[in-house]
Amino acid sequence: AQKVTQAQTEISVVEKEDVTLDCVYETRDTTYYLFWYKQPPSGELVFLIRRNSFDEQNEISGRYSWNFQKSTSSFNFTITASQVVDSAVYFCALSDPSSGGSYIPTFGRGTSLIVHP
Amino acid sequence: DGGITQSPKYLFRKEGQNVTLSCEQNLNHDAMYWYRQDPGQGLRLIYYSQIVNDFQKGDIAEGYSVSREKKESFPLTVTSAQKNPTAFYLCASSPTSGTGPRGNQPQHFGDGTRLSIL
């Protein structure tokens, strides 16, 4: 079984603040993949990042950074100096071979980020 | 441009009626998926297909049906047995549902179809 928990339902910040979105996962497999997606008001999910279970290096892409810690089963996402355009729902997802060997993603419930000007 | 096209964008269903949501991709992906999104519920998997002429139930398949006669197309039918169909439906695809030489690849999503009851 796999499970993804995004405990923060909604976060509200003022522009230029830093914000961290939490993601905690559960899996029994040693090989798995973690993803973050952004869903703007238009509705389409946009892929942000993928991490496999053997690569614990943190990653930075512009104002975005991700902290993957296997010891705490967490894959948190930080936006530095947030902007109004960052307002969206963000989803964390996990795929592992629990679906009969297939990697079918399970999504968290999402965190709605509202950035005020 | 390559991508996923969902139609219609908005759909209304009458009592006792079946409706079909279209999903077409030109990404040459083998795997396709249907998700349902309700407020505060995240994305829940309805059906997925790993190859043409084959599909599997997801977590909430009851009241839905699918077909995969062509690689590019994965239509979802919401039947009258689905008593609470009002939701946002998202179609997605990925190169495979396995790991492949480049690991498990991310999904590409369509713009979604919003289904409401008349």
Short mmCIF file of C-alpha atoms in Angstrom, two decimals:
data_model
loop_
_atom_site.label_atom_id
_atom_site.label_comp_id
_atom_site.label_asym_id
_atom_site.label_seq_id
_atom_site.Cartn_x
_atom_site.Cartn_y
_atom_site.Cartn_z
CA ALA A 1 0.00 0.00 0.00
CA GLN A 2 1.14 3.53 -0.55
CA LYS A 3 0.03 6.75 0.99
CA VAL A 4 0.83 10.41 0.62
CA THR A 5 -0.04 12.98 3.26
CA GLN A 6 -0.11 16.70 2.66
CA ALA A 7 -1.23 17.96 6.02
CA GLN A 8 -1.51 21.61 5.00
CA THR A 9 -4.84 22.18 3.28
CA GLU A 10 -4.29 25.87 2.60
CA ILE A 11 -1.41 28.28 3.12
CA SER A 12 -1.70 32.03 2.78
CA VAL A 13 1.39 34.25 2.51
CA VAL A 14 2.31 37.72 1.42
CA GLU A 15 4.46 38.20 -1.64
CA LYS A 16 8.22 37.77 -1.06
CA GLU A 17 7.73 35.47 1.91
CA ASP A 18 9.31 32.02 1.85
CA VAL A 19 6.90 29.10 2.14
CA THR A 20 7.36 25.36 2.62
CA LEU A 21 4.83 22.76 1.54
CA ASP A 22 5.07 19.48 3.40
CA CYS A 23 4.75 15.99 1.98
CA VAL A 24 5.04 12.76 3.96
CA TYR A 25 4.79 9.39 2.29
CA GLU A 26 4.48 5.72 3.18
CA THR A 27 5.70 2.77 1.14
CA ARG A 28 7.02 -0.72 1.76
CA ASP A 29 9.15 -0.74 -1.37
CA THR A 30 12.79 0.26 -1.59
CA THR A 31 12.40 1.54 -5.16
CA TYR A 32 9.92 4.34 -5.55
CA TYR A 33 9.48 7.75 -7.12
CA LEU A 34 8.23 11.02 -5.74
CA PHE A 35 6.74 13.88 -7.74
CA TRP A 36 5.48 17.39 -7.27
CA TYR A 37 2.87 18.93 -9.56
CA LYS A 38 1.37 22.42 -9.74
CA GLN A 39 -2.29 22.97 -10.59
CA PRO A 40 -3.02 26.60 -11.53
CA PRO A 41 -6.63 27.84 -11.74
CA SER A 42 -6.81 26.65 -15.35
CA GLY A 43 -6.93 23.09 -14.01
CA GLU A 44 -4.10 21.30 -15.81
CA LEU A 45 -1.46 19.70 -13.59
CA VAL A 46 2.06 20.75 -14.45
CA PHE A 47 5.01 18.55 -13.56
CA LEU A 48 7.65 20.22 -11.36
CA ILE A 49 10.08 17.57 -10.19
CA ARG A 50 10.73 13.84 -9.88
CA ARG A 51 12.95 12.11 -7.33
CA ASN A 52 13.80 8.41 -7.10
CA SER A 53 14.38 6.68 -3.79
CA PHE A 54 18.10 6.24 -4.40
CA ASP A 55 18.83 9.90 -4.90
CA GLU A 56 18.58 11.95 -1.69
CA GLN A 57 20.30 15.00 -3.07
CA ASN A 58 18.33 18.15 -2.57
CA GLU A 59 17.49 20.11 -5.66
CA ILE A 60 17.16 23.78 -6.43
CA SER A 61 15.55 25.26 -9.50
CA GLY A 62 15.38 29.02 -9.39
CA ARG A 63 13.13 29.98 -6.47
CA TYR A 64 12.04 26.37 -5.98
CA SER A 65 13.86 23.84 -3.83
CA TRP A 66 13.08 20.34 -2.63
CA ASN A 67 14.27 18.54 0.48
CA PHE A 68 14.09 14.75 0.29
CA GLN A 69 14.72 12.92 3.58
CA LYS A 70 14.24 9.15 3.62
CA SER A 71 14.81 9.05 7.40
CA THR A 72 11.57 10.97 7.92
CA SER A 73 9.83 9.84 4.70
CA SER A 74 9.39 13.42 3.64
CA PHE A 75 9.75 15.31 0.39
CA ASN A 76 9.13 18.96 1.18
CA PHE A 77 8.91 21.80 -1.30
CA THR A 78 10.07 25.35 -0.57
CA ILE A 79 9.32 28.45 -2.59
CA THR A 80 11.67 31.32 -1.85
CA ALA A 81 10.48 34.91 -2.27
CA SER A 82 6.99 33.84 -3.29
CA GLN A 83 5.14 35.64 -6.08
CA VAL A 84 1.46 36.01 -6.90
CA VAL A 85 1.95 33.70 -9.89
CA ASP A 86 2.86 30.92 -7.46
CA SER A 87 -0.76 30.82 -6.29
CA ALA A 88 -2.01 27.33 -7.14
CA VAL A 89 -2.76 23.93 -5.70
CA TYR A 90 0.35 21.81 -5.30
CA PHE A 91 0.23 18.03 -5.29
CA CYS A 92 2.79 15.55 -4.05
CA ALA A 93 2.63 12.05 -5.57
CA LEU A 94 4.28 8.69 -4.96
CA SER A 95 4.66 5.75 -7.33
CA ASP A 96 5.98 2.36 -6.32
CA PRO A 97 5.50 -1.18 -7.69
CA SER A 98 2.62 -1.97 -5.35
CA SER A 99 0.12 -2.19 -8.24
CA GLY A 100 1.14 -5.65 -9.37
CA GLY A 101 4.56 -4.39 -10.38
CA SER A 102 3.23 -1.30 -12.14
CA TYR A 103 4.11 2.15 -10.90
CA ILE A 104 0.72 3.85 -10.60
CA PRO A 105 0.96 7.22 -8.81
CA THR A 106 -0.96 8.01 -5.65
CA PHE A 107 -1.58 11.66 -4.99
CA GLY A 108 -1.87 13.61 -1.79
CA ARG A 109 -4.89 15.82 -1.21
CA GLY A 110 -3.01 18.89 -2.31
CA THR A 111 -2.05 22.18 -0.65
CA SER A 112 -3.67 25.36 -1.86
CA LEU A 113 -1.13 28.20 -1.81
CA ILE A 114 -2.43 31.75 -1.90
CA VAL A 115 0.12 34.51 -2.36
CA HIS A 116 -1.20 37.99 -1.65
CA PRO A 117 0.37 41.04 -3.29
CA ASP B 1 2.47 20.61 -30.20
CA GLY B 2 2.25 17.28 -28.45
CA GLY B 3 -0.17 17.01 -25.61
CA ILE B 4 -3.41 15.72 -24.20
CA THR B 5 -6.79 17.04 -25.29
CA GLN B 6 -9.87 16.59 -23.16
CA SER B 7 -13.34 17.47 -24.34
CA PRO B 8 -15.72 18.92 -23.58
CA LYS B 9 -14.50 21.42 -21.02
CA TYR B 10 -17.92 21.52 -19.34
CA LEU B 11 -20.56 18.80 -19.39
CA PHE B 12 -23.99 18.47 -17.88
CA ARG B 13 -25.70 15.18 -17.15
CA LYS B 14 -29.38 14.52 -16.76
CA GLU B 15 -30.76 11.95 -14.37
CA GLY B 16 -30.39 8.41 -15.74
CA GLN B 17 -28.13 9.48 -18.57
CA ASN B 18 -24.73 8.12 -19.54
CA VAL B 19 -22.16 10.66 -20.68
CA THR B 20 -18.76 10.14 -22.27
CA LEU B 21 -15.66 12.26 -21.68
CA SER B 22 -13.09 12.30 -24.43
CA CYS B 23 -9.31 12.07 -23.95
CA GLU B 24 -6.86 12.07 -26.86
CA GLN B 25 -3.05 12.18 -26.74
CA ASN B 26 -0.45 12.56 -29.46
CA LEU B 27 2.56 11.90 -27.25
CA ASN B 28 2.85 8.24 -28.30
CA HIS B 29 2.44 7.22 -24.65
CA ASP B 30 1.48 3.66 -23.80
CA ALA B 31 -0.15 4.39 -20.44
CA MET B 32 -3.25 6.50 -19.88
CA TYR B 33 -5.20 7.32 -16.72
CA TRP B 34 -8.45 8.87 -15.53
CA TYR B 35 -8.67 10.74 -12.24
CA ARG B 36 -11.51 12.34 -10.40
CA GLN B 37 -10.89 15.49 -8.36
CA ASP B 38 -13.26 16.67 -5.65
CA PRO B 39 -12.59 19.65 -3.36
CA GLY B 40 -10.20 18.63 -0.60
CA GLN B 41 -9.93 15.06 -1.92
CA GLY B 42 -6.95 15.26 -4.19
CA LEU B 43 -6.85 13.08 -7.28
CA ARG B 44 -8.43 9.65 -7.09
CA LEU B 45 -7.75 7.05 -9.75
CA ILE B 46 -10.76 5.74 -11.67
CA TYR B 47 -9.20 3.56 -14.38
CA TYR B 48 -5.86 3.17 -16.07
CA SER B 49 -4.62 1.46 -19.20
CA GLN B 50 -1.08 0.27 -19.79
CA ILE B 51 -1.57 -0.86 -23.36
CA VAL B 52 -4.17 -0.91 -26.12
CA ASN B 53 -7.16 -3.21 -25.48
CA ASP B 54 -6.31 -3.54 -21.80
CA PHE B 55 -7.31 -1.53 -18.74
CA GLN B 56 -7.55 -1.92 -14.97
CA LYS B 57 -9.82 -0.53 -12.30
CA GLY B 58 -8.49 2.10 -10.00
CA ASP B 59 -9.69 3.01 -6.51
CA ILE B 60 -13.12 4.35 -7.48
CA ALA B 61 -14.16 2.52 -10.67
CA GLU B 62 -17.77 1.85 -9.70
CA GLY B 63 -20.21 3.67 -11.99
CA TYR B 64 -17.58 4.29 -14.68
CA SER B 65 -16.44 2.45 -17.78
CA VAL B 66 -13.60 2.91 -20.25
CA SER B 67 -12.26 1.56 -23.52
CA ARG B 68 -8.82 1.60 -25.14
CA GLU B 69 -9.28 0.66 -28.78
CA LYS B 70 -6.55 3.00 -29.99
CA LYS B 71 -3.29 4.05 -28.41
CA GLU B 72 -4.23 7.71 -28.71
CA SER B 73 -7.68 7.53 -27.16
CA PHE B 74 -9.02 6.61 -23.71
CA PRO B 75 -12.67 7.72 -23.34
CA LEU B 76 -14.41 7.60 -19.97
CA THR B 77 -18.14 6.92 -19.69
CA VAL B 78 -19.92 8.08 -16.55
CA THR B 79 -22.91 5.79 -16.26
CA SER B 80 -26.24 6.38 -14.55
CA ALA B 81 -24.98 4.04 -11.81
CA GLN B 82 -22.61 6.76 -10.64
CA LYS B 83 -24.89 8.58 -8.21
CA ASN B 84 -22.58 11.48 -7.43
CA PRO B 85 -20.82 12.33 -10.70
CA THR B 86 -20.33 16.04 -10.09
CA ALA B 87 -16.56 16.53 -10.12
CA PHE B 88 -13.56 17.64 -12.14
CA TYR B 89 -12.17 14.83 -14.31
CA LEU B 90 -8.56 14.73 -15.39
CA CYS B 91 -6.99 12.50 -18.01
CA ALA B 92 -3.26 11.80 -17.98
CA SER B 93 -0.71 9.80 -19.90
CA SER B 94 2.85 8.62 -19.38
CA PRO B 95 5.37 6.74 -21.55
CA THR B 96 4.83 3.56 -19.53
CA SER B 97 3.47 2.61 -16.13
CA GLY B 98 6.75 0.90 -15.31
CA THR B 99 10.24 2.15 -14.76
CA GLY B 100 11.83 1.87 -18.21
CA PRO B 101 15.42 2.86 -18.95
CA ARG B 102 14.85 6.35 -17.55
CA GLY B 103 12.91 5.33 -14.50
CA ASN B 104 9.26 6.04 -13.79
CA GLN B 105 8.33 9.02 -15.90
CA PRO B 106 5.99 11.84 -14.82
CA GLN B 107 2.48 12.06 -16.16
CA HIS B 108 1.19 14.62 -18.64
CA PHE B 109 -2.28 15.97 -17.92
CA GLY B 110 -5.12 17.40 -19.94
CA ASP B 111 -7.05 20.54 -19.01
CA GLY B 112 -9.88 18.56 -17.47
CA THR B 113 -13.64 18.26 -17.88
CA ARG B 114 -16.02 19.65 -15.29
CA LEU B 115 -19.13 17.51 -15.00
CA SER B 116 -22.29 18.73 -13.31
CA ILE B 117 -25.79 17.39 -12.75
CA LEU B 118 -28.75 19.14 -14.38
#
